[in-house]
Structures are given as C-alpha cells and as structure tokens.
C-alpha cells in the first residue's frame, strides 16, 4: 500500500507578501519543515506540489484540489497524506494519528473543523469526483477558483477526528500571524 506524502505549496502567498514555503522555522524553510514532518510519520516518498515545486499544476488556478489532482495524475498513489505548507505548529504525532485512522477506516480523514491536513485514499470516489470536476476546467479560468476540499469531502467516505491541541492547526497567512 503506497501512501505518498504531499506538501501543498502552490498558493500565491499574496497576503503574506513573500513565498510561505521559503519562510524560516527552526533553521529550516517551511517546505523542508513540512517535508520533515511527513518523513517523521514514516512516509517514504514526500513531494511538494505547486508551480515552483516538484509537481506543477495541470490546471491553472484550481487551488488545493488542483494540486491534489496533479499529484495523483503524476504519481498514481494508493493514498496521500496531504499537508499545507503554512502550518508552523503541526506535529508528526498528530499527522501519524490522522494517517493511521484513515488507513484503518479506509476513509478520507481530517481534523474536526479543518479540511487539511488530510489523509486521502485514492479510490473510485476520489477519481470520479476529480474526473467530473476537471472536465469543467474552463470554468476555473473565469472564476480563478477550482473545487474546494470541502466539496471533494462531500463526495467521498470521510471522517473527522478530534485533535488534542487546536493550536497545531494554526495557519499563517499574513506577516502579523507569522
């Protein structure tokens, strides 16, 4: 069973004013920090998604789901543990709980109130959703927005789990938050 670690780093970082993936935390860039967290969970292969990273977007302006779609098309994983690049307080222990719960239930798994980080089994539900969503790719060019992760989760078996420490889910989008 092949679970791919995915760091979502395709955002424009407009509110931050600089590339969030290159911000420094504990003498590491955020992209390296996020990669290390996924490696610490026990994931053998971790890639970064975004036009400046390992997997460029197939469909422009399609948001996080567009990044997920691009990774699936290129790597064909059985499952993915997906982490956005802007969670400086995330822990590998929390991600490990997410991955194990998702594997045991064979469902998409996320923390209550937050759609990502996300354990996502790549199954028929996910493939059907992506196929339908990206047949309408022309509409993204008009709106500048792809389908949301919330919309994806409505179409696939999923479960939300509780997190002991809500602070680990704090995401930094602005200089003030950082």
PDB file of C-alpha atoms in Angstrom:
ATOM      1  CA  UNK A   1       0.000   0.000   0.000  1.00  0.00           C
ATOM      2  CA  UNK A   2       1.642   3.165  -1.256  1.00  0.00           C
ATOM      3  CA  UNK A   3       0.983   6.362   0.732  1.00  0.00           C
ATOM      4  CA  UNK A   4       2.568   9.460  -0.737  1.00  0.00           C
ATOM      5  CA  UNK A   5       3.349  12.494   1.404  1.00  0.00           C
ATOM      6  CA  UNK A   6       2.267  15.725  -0.273  1.00  0.00           C
ATOM      7  CA  UNK A   7       3.193  19.255   0.786  1.00  0.00           C
ATOM      8  CA  UNK A   8       0.771  21.724  -0.809  1.00  0.00           C
ATOM      9  CA  UNK A   9       2.852  24.792  -1.677  1.00  0.00           C
ATOM     10  CA  UNK A  10       1.146  26.120  -4.786  1.00  0.00           C
ATOM     11  CA  UNK A  11      -0.508  29.197  -3.332  1.00  0.00           C
ATOM     12  CA  UNK A  12       0.441  32.688  -4.395  1.00  0.00           C
ATOM     13  CA  UNK A  13       1.209  33.853  -0.803  1.00  0.00           C
ATOM     14  CA  UNK A  14      -0.339  37.234  -1.667  1.00  0.00           C
ATOM     15  CA  UNK A  15      -1.441  38.035   1.896  1.00  0.00           C
ATOM     16  CA  UNK A  16       1.984  37.048   3.269  1.00  0.00           C
ATOM     17  CA  UNK A  17       3.808  39.195   0.724  1.00  0.00           C
ATOM     18  CA  UNK A  18       6.518  36.547   0.282  1.00  0.00           C
ATOM     19  CA  UNK A  19       6.609  32.830  -0.545  1.00  0.00           C
ATOM     20  CA  UNK A  20       5.349  30.965   2.551  1.00  0.00           C
ATOM     21  CA  UNK A  21       7.305  27.868   1.509  1.00  0.00           C
ATOM     22  CA  UNK A  22      10.555  29.828   1.963  1.00  0.00           C
ATOM     23  CA  UNK A  23       9.786  31.281   5.419  1.00  0.00           C
ATOM     24  CA  UNK A  24      12.242  30.038   8.051  1.00  0.00           C
ATOM     25  CA  UNK A  25      11.282  27.938  11.097  1.00  0.00           C
ATOM     26  CA  UNK A  26      13.922  26.269  13.318  1.00  0.00           C
ATOM     27  CA  UNK A  27      16.621  26.995  10.705  1.00  0.00           C
ATOM     28  CA  UNK A  28      14.579  25.238   8.006  1.00  0.00           C
ATOM     29  CA  UNK A  29      12.336  26.570   5.262  1.00  0.00           C
ATOM     30  CA  UNK A  30       8.668  25.780   5.778  1.00  0.00           C
ATOM     31  CA  UNK A  31       8.771  23.441   2.759  1.00  0.00           C
ATOM     32  CA  UNK A  32      11.613  21.488   4.393  1.00  0.00           C
ATOM     33  CA  UNK A  33       9.859  21.569   7.789  1.00  0.00           C
ATOM     34  CA  UNK A  34       6.630  20.180   6.290  1.00  0.00           C
ATOM     35  CA  UNK A  35       8.596  17.526   4.368  1.00  0.00           C
ATOM     36  CA  UNK A  36      10.384  16.523   7.600  1.00  0.00           C
ATOM     37  CA  UNK A  37       7.051  16.177   9.455  1.00  0.00           C
ATOM     38  CA  UNK A  38       5.742  13.780   6.792  1.00  0.00           C
ATOM     39  CA  UNK A  39       9.017  11.833   6.784  1.00  0.00           C
ATOM     40  CA  UNK A  40       8.811  11.561  10.606  1.00  0.00           C
ATOM     41  CA  UNK A  41       5.370   9.942  10.196  1.00  0.00           C
ATOM     42  CA  UNK A  42       7.125   7.130   8.323  1.00  0.00           C
ATOM     43  CA  UNK A  43       6.257   8.118   4.771  1.00  0.00           C
ATOM     44  CA  UNK A  44       8.995   7.047   2.362  1.00  0.00           C
ATOM     45  CA  UNK A  45       8.263   9.435  -0.507  1.00  0.00           C
ATOM     46  CA  UNK A  46       7.301  13.075   0.056  1.00  0.00           C
ATOM     47  CA  UNK A  47       6.799  15.507  -2.810  1.00  0.00           C
ATOM     48  CA  UNK A  48       5.825  19.169  -2.978  1.00  0.00           C
ATOM     49  CA  UNK A  49       3.021  20.440  -5.160  1.00  0.00           C
ATOM     50  CA  UNK A  50       2.973  23.864  -6.805  1.00  0.00           C
ATOM     51  CA  UNK A  51       4.342  25.526  -9.899  1.00  0.00           C
ATOM     52  CA  UNK A  52       7.661  26.370  -8.174  1.00  0.00           C
ATOM     53  CA  UNK A  53       7.950  22.834  -6.792  1.00  0.00           C
ATOM     54  CA  UNK A  54       8.148  19.172  -7.881  1.00  0.00           C
ATOM     55  CA  UNK A  55       4.643  18.814  -9.310  1.00  0.00           C
ATOM     56  CA  UNK A  56       3.358  21.737 -11.351  1.00  0.00           C
ATOM     57  CA  UNK A  57      -0.388  22.288 -11.617  1.00  0.00           C
ATOM     58  CA  UNK A  58      -2.002  20.614 -14.629  1.00  0.00           C
ATOM     59  CA  UNK A  59      -4.920  23.034 -14.386  1.00  0.00           C
ATOM     60  CA  UNK A  60      -4.057  26.660 -13.535  1.00  0.00           C
ATOM     61  CA  UNK A  61      -5.882  28.422 -10.679  1.00  0.00           C
ATOM     62  CA  UNK A  62      -7.572  25.248  -9.440  1.00  0.00           C
ATOM     63  CA  UNK A  63      -6.479  25.650  -5.795  1.00  0.00           C
ATOM     64  CA  UNK A  64      -5.515  22.836  -3.415  1.00  0.00           C
ATOM     65  CA  UNK A  65      -7.747  20.273  -5.171  1.00  0.00           C
ATOM     66  CA  UNK A  66      -5.957  21.143  -8.408  1.00  0.00           C
ATOM     67  CA  UNK A  67      -2.660  20.359  -6.692  1.00  0.00           C
ATOM     68  CA  UNK A  68      -4.046  17.050  -5.407  1.00  0.00           C
ATOM     69  CA  UNK A  69      -5.298  16.202  -8.901  1.00  0.00           C
ATOM     70  CA  UNK A  70      -1.890  16.986 -10.432  1.00  0.00           C
ATOM     71  CA  UNK A  71      -0.089  14.764  -7.898  1.00  0.00           C
ATOM     72  CA  UNK A  72      -2.498  11.846  -8.478  1.00  0.00           C
ATOM     73  CA  UNK A  73      -2.071  12.136 -12.246  1.00  0.00           C
ATOM     74  CA  UNK A  74       1.731  12.087 -11.968  1.00  0.00           C
ATOM     75  CA  UNK A  75       2.292   9.540  -9.163  1.00  0.00           C
ATOM     76  CA  UNK A  76      -0.827   7.304  -9.030  1.00  0.00           C
ATOM     77  CA  UNK A  77      -0.581   6.708  -5.248  1.00  0.00           C
ATOM     78  CA  UNK A  78      -2.953   4.436  -3.329  1.00  0.00           C
ATOM     79  CA  UNK A  79      -3.296   7.144  -0.682  1.00  0.00           C
ATOM     80  CA  UNK A  80      -1.882  10.524   0.234  1.00  0.00           C
ATOM     81  CA  UNK A  81      -1.135  12.333   3.469  1.00  0.00           C
ATOM     82  CA  UNK A  82      -1.562  15.975   2.479  1.00  0.00           C
ATOM     83  CA  UNK A  83      -0.092  18.858   4.469  1.00  0.00           C
ATOM     84  CA  UNK A  84      -0.308  22.555   3.562  1.00  0.00           C
ATOM     85  CA  UNK A  85       2.990  24.426   3.793  1.00  0.00           C
ATOM     86  CA  UNK A  86       1.628  27.091   6.186  1.00  0.00           C
ATOM     87  CA  UNK A  87       1.126  25.129   9.422  1.00  0.00           C
ATOM     88  CA  UNK A  88       4.206  26.007  11.513  1.00  0.00           C
ATOM     89  CA  UNK A  89       2.886  24.357  14.707  1.00  0.00           C
ATOM     90  CA  UNK A  90       1.866  20.977  13.200  1.00  0.00           C
ATOM     91  CA  UNK A  91       3.346  17.831  14.771  1.00  0.00           C
ATOM     92  CA  UNK A  92       4.264  14.472  13.308  1.00  0.00           C
ATOM     93  CA  UNK A  93       2.338  12.769  16.138  1.00  0.00           C
ATOM     94  CA  UNK A  94      -0.920  14.422  15.024  1.00  0.00           C
ATOM     95  CA  UNK A  95      -0.242  13.534  11.384  1.00  0.00           C
ATOM     96  CA  UNK A  96       0.526   9.929  12.369  1.00  0.00           C
ATOM     97  CA  UNK A  97      -2.871   9.704  14.149  1.00  0.00           C
ATOM     98  CA  UNK A  98      -4.568  11.097  11.027  1.00  0.00           C
ATOM     99  CA  UNK A  99      -2.819   8.595   8.739  1.00  0.00           C
ATOM    100  CA  UNK A 100      -3.482   5.556  10.941  1.00  0.00           C
ATOM    101  CA  UNK A 101      -7.133   6.458  11.472  1.00  0.00           C
ATOM    102  CA  UNK A 102      -7.584   6.946   7.728  1.00  0.00           C
ATOM    103  CA  UNK A 103      -5.833   3.676   6.889  1.00  0.00           C
ATOM    104  CA  UNK A 104      -7.846   1.670   9.402  1.00  0.00           C
ATOM    105  CA  UNK A 105     -11.172   3.121   8.255  1.00  0.00           C
ATOM    106  CA  UNK A 106     -10.252   3.292   4.537  1.00  0.00           C
ATOM    107  CA  UNK A 107     -11.814   6.774   4.545  1.00  0.00           C
ATOM    108  CA  UNK A 108     -10.601  10.298   3.969  1.00  0.00           C
ATOM    109  CA  UNK A 109      -9.617  11.584   7.392  1.00  0.00           C
ATOM    110  CA  UNK A 110      -9.119  15.134   8.681  1.00  0.00           C
ATOM    111  CA  UNK A 111      -9.215  17.086  11.935  1.00  0.00           C
ATOM    112  CA  UNK A 112     -12.595  18.389  13.069  1.00  0.00           C
ATOM    113  CA  UNK A 113     -13.213  21.874  11.682  1.00  0.00           C
ATOM    114  CA  UNK A 114     -10.230  21.726   9.271  1.00  0.00           C
ATOM    115  CA  UNK A 115     -10.266  20.030   5.852  1.00  0.00           C
ATOM    116  CA  UNK A 116      -6.473  19.871   5.614  1.00  0.00           C
ATOM    117  CA  UNK A 117      -4.169  18.236   6.712  1.00  0.00           C
ATOM    118  CA  UNK A 118      -5.912  15.333   5.024  1.00  0.00           C
ATOM    119  CA  UNK A 119      -5.379  11.594   4.674  1.00  0.00           C
ATOM    120  CA  UNK A 120      -6.913  10.748   1.315  1.00  0.00           C
ATOM    121  CA  UNK A 121      -7.269   7.218  -0.049  1.00  0.00           C
ATOM    122  CA  UNK A 122      -7.192   7.422  -3.837  1.00  0.00           C
ATOM    123  CA  UNK A 123     -10.228   5.317  -4.696  1.00  0.00           C
ATOM    124  CA  UNK A 124     -13.129   5.329  -7.142  1.00  0.00           C
ATOM    125  CA  UNK A 125     -14.938   8.077  -5.195  1.00  0.00           C
ATOM    126  CA  UNK A 126     -11.943  10.412  -5.462  1.00  0.00           C
ATOM    127  CA  UNK A 127     -11.245   9.547  -9.095  1.00  0.00           C
ATOM    128  CA  UNK A 128     -14.889  10.118 -10.114  1.00  0.00           C
ATOM    129  CA  UNK A 129     -15.001  13.471  -8.311  1.00  0.00           C
ATOM    130  CA  UNK A 130     -11.757  14.663  -9.936  1.00  0.00           C
ATOM    131  CA  UNK A 131     -12.791  13.445 -13.379  1.00  0.00           C
ATOM    132  CA  UNK A 132     -16.083  15.358 -13.167  1.00  0.00           C
ATOM    133  CA  UNK A 133     -14.515  18.446 -11.578  1.00  0.00           C
ATOM    134  CA  UNK A 134     -11.732  18.790 -14.107  1.00  0.00           C
ATOM    135  CA  UNK A 135     -13.928  18.217 -17.141  1.00  0.00           C
ATOM    136  CA  UNK A 136     -15.243  21.670 -16.244  1.00  0.00           C
ATOM    137  CA  UNK A 137     -11.739  23.181 -16.027  1.00  0.00           C
ATOM    138  CA  UNK A 138     -12.700  26.053 -18.345  1.00  0.00           C
ATOM    139  CA  UNK A 139     -14.911  27.464 -15.583  1.00  0.00           C
ATOM    140  CA  UNK A 140     -11.853  27.865 -13.280  1.00  0.00           C
ATOM    141  CA  UNK A 141     -10.297  30.297 -15.721  1.00  0.00           C
ATOM    142  CA  UNK A 142     -13.345  32.559 -15.357  1.00  0.00           C
ATOM    143  CA  UNK A 143     -13.654  32.344 -11.569  1.00  0.00           C
ATOM    144  CA  UNK A 144      -9.985  31.736 -10.697  1.00  0.00           C
ATOM    145  CA  UNK A 145     -11.154  29.023  -8.284  1.00  0.00           C
ATOM    146  CA  UNK A 146     -11.198  25.266  -8.542  1.00  0.00           C
ATOM    147  CA  UNK A 147     -13.348  22.902  -6.492  1.00  0.00           C
ATOM    148  CA  UNK A 148     -12.883  23.133  -2.728  1.00  0.00           C
ATOM    149  CA  UNK A 149     -11.600  20.367  -0.495  1.00  0.00           C
ATOM    150  CA  UNK A 150     -14.941  20.660   1.346  1.00  0.00           C
ATOM    151  CA  UNK A 151     -16.746  19.835  -1.932  1.00  0.00           C
ATOM    152  CA  UNK A 152     -14.417  16.878  -2.515  1.00  0.00           C
ATOM    153  CA  UNK A 153     -15.044  15.544   1.002  1.00  0.00           C
ATOM    154  CA  UNK A 154     -18.825  15.662   0.487  1.00  0.00           C
ATOM    155  CA  UNK A 155     -18.370  13.146  -2.356  1.00  0.00           C
ATOM    156  CA  UNK A 156     -16.081  10.635  -0.618  1.00  0.00           C
ATOM    157  CA  UNK A 157     -16.418   8.499   2.515  1.00  0.00           C
ATOM    158  CA  UNK A 158     -14.767  10.505   5.277  1.00  0.00           C
ATOM    159  CA  UNK A 159     -14.442  11.055   8.988  1.00  0.00           C
ATOM    160  CA  UNK A 160     -13.299  13.910  11.182  1.00  0.00           C
ATOM    161  CA  UNK A 161     -11.169  13.180  14.225  1.00  0.00           C
ATOM    162  CA  UNK A 162     -10.532  15.362  17.235  1.00  0.00           C
ATOM    163  CA  UNK A 163      -7.190  16.967  17.872  1.00  0.00           C
ATOM    164  CA  UNK A 164      -5.968  17.397  21.447  1.00  0.00           C
ATOM    165  CA  UNK A 165      -4.165  20.668  20.754  1.00  0.00           C
ATOM    166  CA  UNK A 166      -6.076  23.028  18.426  1.00  0.00           C
ATOM    167  CA  UNK A 167      -3.022  25.309  18.178  1.00  0.00           C
ATOM    168  CA  UNK A 168      -1.221  22.883  15.861  1.00  0.00           C
ATOM    169  CA  UNK A 169      -3.823  23.751  13.204  1.00  0.00           C
ATOM    170  CA  UNK A 170      -2.974  27.469  13.256  1.00  0.00           C
ATOM    171  CA  UNK A 171      -2.073  28.550   9.747  1.00  0.00           C
ATOM    172  CA  UNK A 172      -0.099  31.661   8.995  1.00  0.00           C
ATOM    173  CA  UNK A 173      -1.270  33.688   6.018  1.00  0.00           C
ATOM    174  CA  UNK A 174      -0.002  37.166   6.933  1.00  0.00           C
ATOM    175  CA  UNK A 175       3.183  38.704   8.344  1.00  0.00           C
ATOM    176  CA  UNK A 176       1.294  39.504  11.581  1.00  0.00           C
ATOM    177  CA  UNK A 177       0.255  35.852  12.027  1.00  0.00           C
ATOM    178  CA  UNK A 178       3.791  34.679  11.246  1.00  0.00           C
TER     179      UNK A 178
END
